[in-house]
Each structure stands twice: as structure tokens, then as C-alpha cells.
Amino acid sequence: MRISKTLIAVGLGAVLAATSFAQAEDKIVIGFSQIGAESEWRTANTNDVKAAAEKHGIELKFSDAQQKQENQIKAIRTFIAQKVDLIGFVPIVETGWDNILREAKRAKIPVLIMDRDLKVSDDSLYVAKIGTDTYTEGKKAFNWIDEYITKTNRTPRNGGDKINIVILEGTVGASAATNRGHGFNDALAESPNKDKYAILASQTGDFTRAKGQEVMESFLKSYGKDIDVLFSQNDDMALGAIQAIEAAGLQPGKDIIIVGCDAVKGMFQAMIDGKANCTIECNPLQGDIFFETAKKILAGEPVEKSVYVEEGVYPAETAAEVFPTRKY
Ligand code: AHR
């Protein structure tokens, strides 16, 4: 918070000018580095951050890193030079943040993380993290598949003895990808039905629709009718994969069971159209709690190191009813 300057008021006009100048000067200034616009989810997250900043009366310096960690590091360095009150950012990948966060610490600027996790050598390099529990999201995804396969007595399409799963992973090194992968694998290993499943292939689609489509095309070429289930680590890649599956003459959501993560409107529409089976929510509406936490940090109040937002699981049969209530 910058210290407001007092102007000597001469006459009513000058008093009003002084008041509005003081208000502008009193605003908390936050520098925020977003990773880009790779998905419907990310757009919702960015819109929410901007709207929440306005609601909380924050002056937001927003920077889009266009999917590059080096751009995030540059943006954070600029925020330090600008002497912002607090720095927020979404770590595109988990590692590689120590040096720049030490620079922020030396400049005595608190750092608040949003959405993804990071690994640093010293936890005091950031104050807190607001985000989602992506490990649990991965577990929920496998558990839903397991229940669905069991409940529907689904048998392998190729007549074999394994339900074959392919996985579209998110950005390499991103916590949302790593954690969802670990959660999914752990739930599979813990399942009493674990011998019923095989993971045929797992490859990154970088959390984008275009890459999801491209990688699914190559899965279909290599494994054709062996594929029973697609677990896509986000909805955008699932939506791209749906196009690849249709182009291959198969019915997404029927021939191949499709489970995504995020719960964005595009995936609800795909479920309503019978082309996808379930989405595990990853809630992008983190702006309000982010700025509340930022204000507490700047007021010297204690905050939790990790805060998770609430998230649900939405199977296709709930889609039509839930769709009109979705905010993103
Ligand atoms: O970090 C959250 C993930 O990033 C979302 O699942 C995905 O859609 C986004 O790009």
C-alpha cells in the first residue's frame, strides 16, 4: 500500500481533487502473472481474477506469460522494480522459481500463489497458495470410471480381458498434470478391481484442444479398437479428442468412455450431446479468496499456507440440469 500524500486544499474543487487523488494513491497494487490462455478454464480464471480485483478495489497489473516460464520470471522482476505491494502468480511448472522468489523476498514483497503448486527450497519464499486439490481430482476421475465400468458391466471392446485406458496429460512439469496423474494411478492401485484395467498409453496434450485432438488421433492409429476409456487431464483436450474419435468413425461417450477435468461449459454441452461421460471439477473461481487473502497478508494478519476451493463431480446424467447454473 503506497502512503497517500496530503494536498493542501484551497477551495472545494481542490478538496475534492485531493480526496480522489488520495483514494487512488491508497489502492493496493498487485502484480499478477497468469500463464496464458490455453483453455476455457484458464479464460474463466483470468476473467474471475480481473473481476475480483475490481470488486476488492485493487489496482491490478496483469501480465500474460503466453505459456512461457521465462516470461513469468520477467514479469515478476518487473513487478519488483515497480515496487508493487504484493505479487501473485500461477506457476506454469513446479520448479525453477527459487531465484526470482528470493529477489522478491529481498525487496520485501510478499508472494501469493494461485492455482498450481510449486516446489521451492524454502517455503518462506511465498506466503500462501490458493488453489485446487488436483491430486484428489485425479483420484476422483479413476474412482468414477471404476464405479461406472462396474455398474454398467462394461466389457472390453476388443473382446480381451482388460478395460484399456488412454490418458491425455497436461503440460509437462505442471502440478495440475503431475498430481492428477499420481491421484489417478494411486486410485487405480488401491481399487479391488485393479487387475481389470490396463493403461495403454499416456501422453501430453499440453492442456490444449488442438494438441488433445492430435494426440488422440495418434492413439487411435496405434490402438484403434483396443481403447475403452479416455481420461483427459482437462476438458479442452477431451473436447479435441472427441473430434478425433468422431473423425475415426467412432462414437465418443459410447464406444470410448470420456472423462475430463475442469467442468467447463463446453464439456457440459458435450455431455448433454451424449459425447462425454463425466467431468471432475477444477474450480477456476479463485479471485475473491485470493484478494481477501492478499489483503490479510498486507494487514499483517495470519493466513493458511494452502487454501483449497470447493469442487464437485458431474456425470453426464446431471449435465442438462446443472448446465444453466454453471458460471464458467
Ligand atoms: O491448472 C489448472 C489447469 O490448467 C486446468 O485443468 C486446465 O484446464 C488449465 O489449463
Short mmCIF file of C-alpha atoms in Angstrom, two decimals, residues 201-313:
data_model
loop_
_atom_site.label_atom_id
_atom_site.label_comp_id
_atom_site.label_asym_id
_atom_site.label_seq_id
_atom_site.Cartn_x
_atom_site.Cartn_y
_atom_site.Cartn_z
CA ALA A 201 -0.81 -45.04 -23.46
CA SER A 202 -0.29 -41.74 -21.67
CA GLN A 203 1.00 -38.62 -23.43
CA THR A 204 0.93 -34.87 -23.03
CA GLY A 205 -1.60 -32.78 -24.94
CA ASP A 206 -0.41 -29.60 -23.18
CA PHE A 207 -3.89 -28.79 -21.82
CA THR A 208 -5.00 -27.53 -25.28
CA ARG A 209 -7.83 -28.62 -27.54
CA ALA A 210 -5.63 -28.78 -30.66
CA LYS A 211 -2.99 -30.98 -29.02
CA GLY A 212 -5.65 -33.17 -27.41
CA GLN A 213 -7.09 -33.83 -30.86
CA GLU A 214 -3.66 -34.50 -32.37
CA VAL A 215 -2.56 -36.94 -29.65
CA MET A 216 -5.92 -38.75 -29.67
CA GLU A 217 -5.55 -39.22 -33.44
CA SER A 218 -2.21 -40.92 -32.85
CA PHE A 219 -3.67 -43.07 -30.01
CA LEU A 220 -6.44 -44.17 -32.38
CA LYS A 221 -3.94 -45.02 -35.12
CA SER A 222 -1.80 -47.10 -32.75
CA TYR A 223 -4.50 -48.77 -30.64
CA GLY A 224 -7.74 -48.47 -32.64
CA LYS A 225 -10.49 -50.56 -31.12
CA ASP A 226 -8.44 -51.53 -28.09
CA ILE A 227 -9.30 -48.21 -26.43
CA ASP A 228 -12.20 -48.35 -23.95
CA VAL A 229 -11.67 -45.25 -21.82
CA LEU A 230 -10.07 -41.82 -22.25
CA PHE A 231 -9.00 -39.96 -19.12
CA SER A 232 -8.19 -36.42 -20.19
CA GLN A 233 -6.46 -34.28 -17.60
CA ASN A 234 -8.55 -31.33 -18.74
CA ASP A 235 -11.81 -30.78 -20.61
CA ASP A 236 -10.27 -28.88 -23.52
CA MET A 237 -8.10 -31.86 -24.51
CA ALA A 238 -11.18 -34.11 -24.13
CA LEU A 239 -13.11 -31.82 -26.50
CA GLY A 240 -10.28 -32.04 -29.04
CA ALA A 241 -10.19 -35.84 -28.61
CA ILE A 242 -13.94 -36.04 -29.26
CA GLN A 243 -13.32 -34.57 -32.72
CA ALA A 244 -10.59 -37.15 -33.38
CA ILE A 245 -12.84 -40.00 -32.22
CA GLU A 246 -15.70 -38.86 -34.46
CA ALA A 247 -13.34 -38.46 -37.42
CA ALA A 248 -12.27 -42.08 -36.84
CA GLY A 249 -15.91 -43.15 -37.23
CA LEU A 250 -16.43 -43.94 -33.54
CA GLN A 251 -18.97 -42.60 -31.07
CA PRO A 252 -17.36 -40.61 -28.26
CA GLY A 253 -19.07 -41.25 -24.94
CA LYS A 254 -20.30 -44.64 -26.16
CA ASP A 255 -17.54 -46.58 -27.94
CA ILE A 256 -14.98 -44.76 -25.82
CA ILE A 257 -15.88 -43.54 -22.34
CA ILE A 258 -14.61 -39.98 -21.84
CA VAL A 259 -13.77 -38.39 -18.51
CA GLY A 260 -12.27 -34.91 -18.26
CA CYS A 261 -11.26 -32.45 -15.54
CA ASP A 262 -12.43 -28.83 -15.10
CA ALA A 263 -16.26 -28.88 -15.54
CA VAL A 264 -16.32 -26.08 -18.12
CA LYS A 265 -19.47 -25.29 -20.11
CA GLY A 266 -18.02 -26.84 -23.30
CA MET A 267 -17.75 -30.20 -21.55
CA PHE A 268 -21.28 -29.91 -20.14
CA GLN A 269 -22.53 -29.33 -23.69
CA ALA A 270 -20.58 -32.41 -24.89
CA MET A 271 -22.20 -34.46 -22.11
CA ILE A 272 -25.66 -33.12 -22.99
CA ASP A 273 -24.93 -34.16 -26.61
CA GLY A 274 -24.05 -37.68 -25.39
CA LYS A 275 -20.38 -37.33 -26.40
CA ALA A 276 -18.72 -37.38 -22.97
CA ASN A 277 -19.42 -39.19 -19.71
CA CYS A 278 -18.10 -37.22 -16.74
CA THR A 279 -16.11 -34.18 -15.72
CA ILE A 280 -14.26 -33.71 -12.45
CA GLU A 281 -14.47 -30.11 -11.37
CA CYS A 282 -11.41 -27.91 -11.00
CA ASN A 283 -12.80 -24.60 -9.79
CA PRO A 284 -11.25 -21.53 -11.51
CA LEU A 285 -13.19 -19.03 -9.38
CA GLN A 286 -10.32 -18.27 -7.02
CA GLY A 287 -10.14 -14.47 -7.37
CA ASP A 288 -12.28 -13.50 -4.39
CA ILE A 289 -10.39 -15.62 -1.89
CA PHE A 290 -7.08 -14.61 -3.50
CA PHE A 291 -7.66 -10.89 -2.91
CA GLU A 292 -9.17 -11.45 0.57
CA THR A 293 -6.01 -13.36 1.47
CA ALA A 294 -3.79 -10.70 -0.13
CA LYS A 295 -5.45 -8.01 2.00
CA LYS A 296 -4.94 -10.07 5.15
CA ILE A 297 -1.26 -10.59 4.31
CA LEU A 298 -0.76 -6.85 3.76
CA ALA A 299 -2.57 -6.10 7.04
CA GLY A 300 -0.16 -8.44 8.83
CA GLU A 301 -2.87 -10.98 9.68
CA PRO A 302 -2.12 -14.73 9.73
CA VAL A 303 -3.29 -16.82 6.74
CA GLU A 304 -3.39 -20.56 5.95
CA LYS A 305 -0.44 -21.80 3.88
CA SER A 306 -2.76 -23.72 1.50
CA VAL A 307 -6.38 -22.95 0.79
CA TYR A 308 -8.45 -25.19 -1.48
CA VAL A 309 -11.64 -24.09 -3.23
CA GLU A 310 -14.67 -26.42 -3.39
CA GLU A 311 -15.18 -28.81 -6.32
CA GLY A 312 -17.70 -31.42 -7.46
CA VAL A 313 -18.03 -34.39 -9.82
#
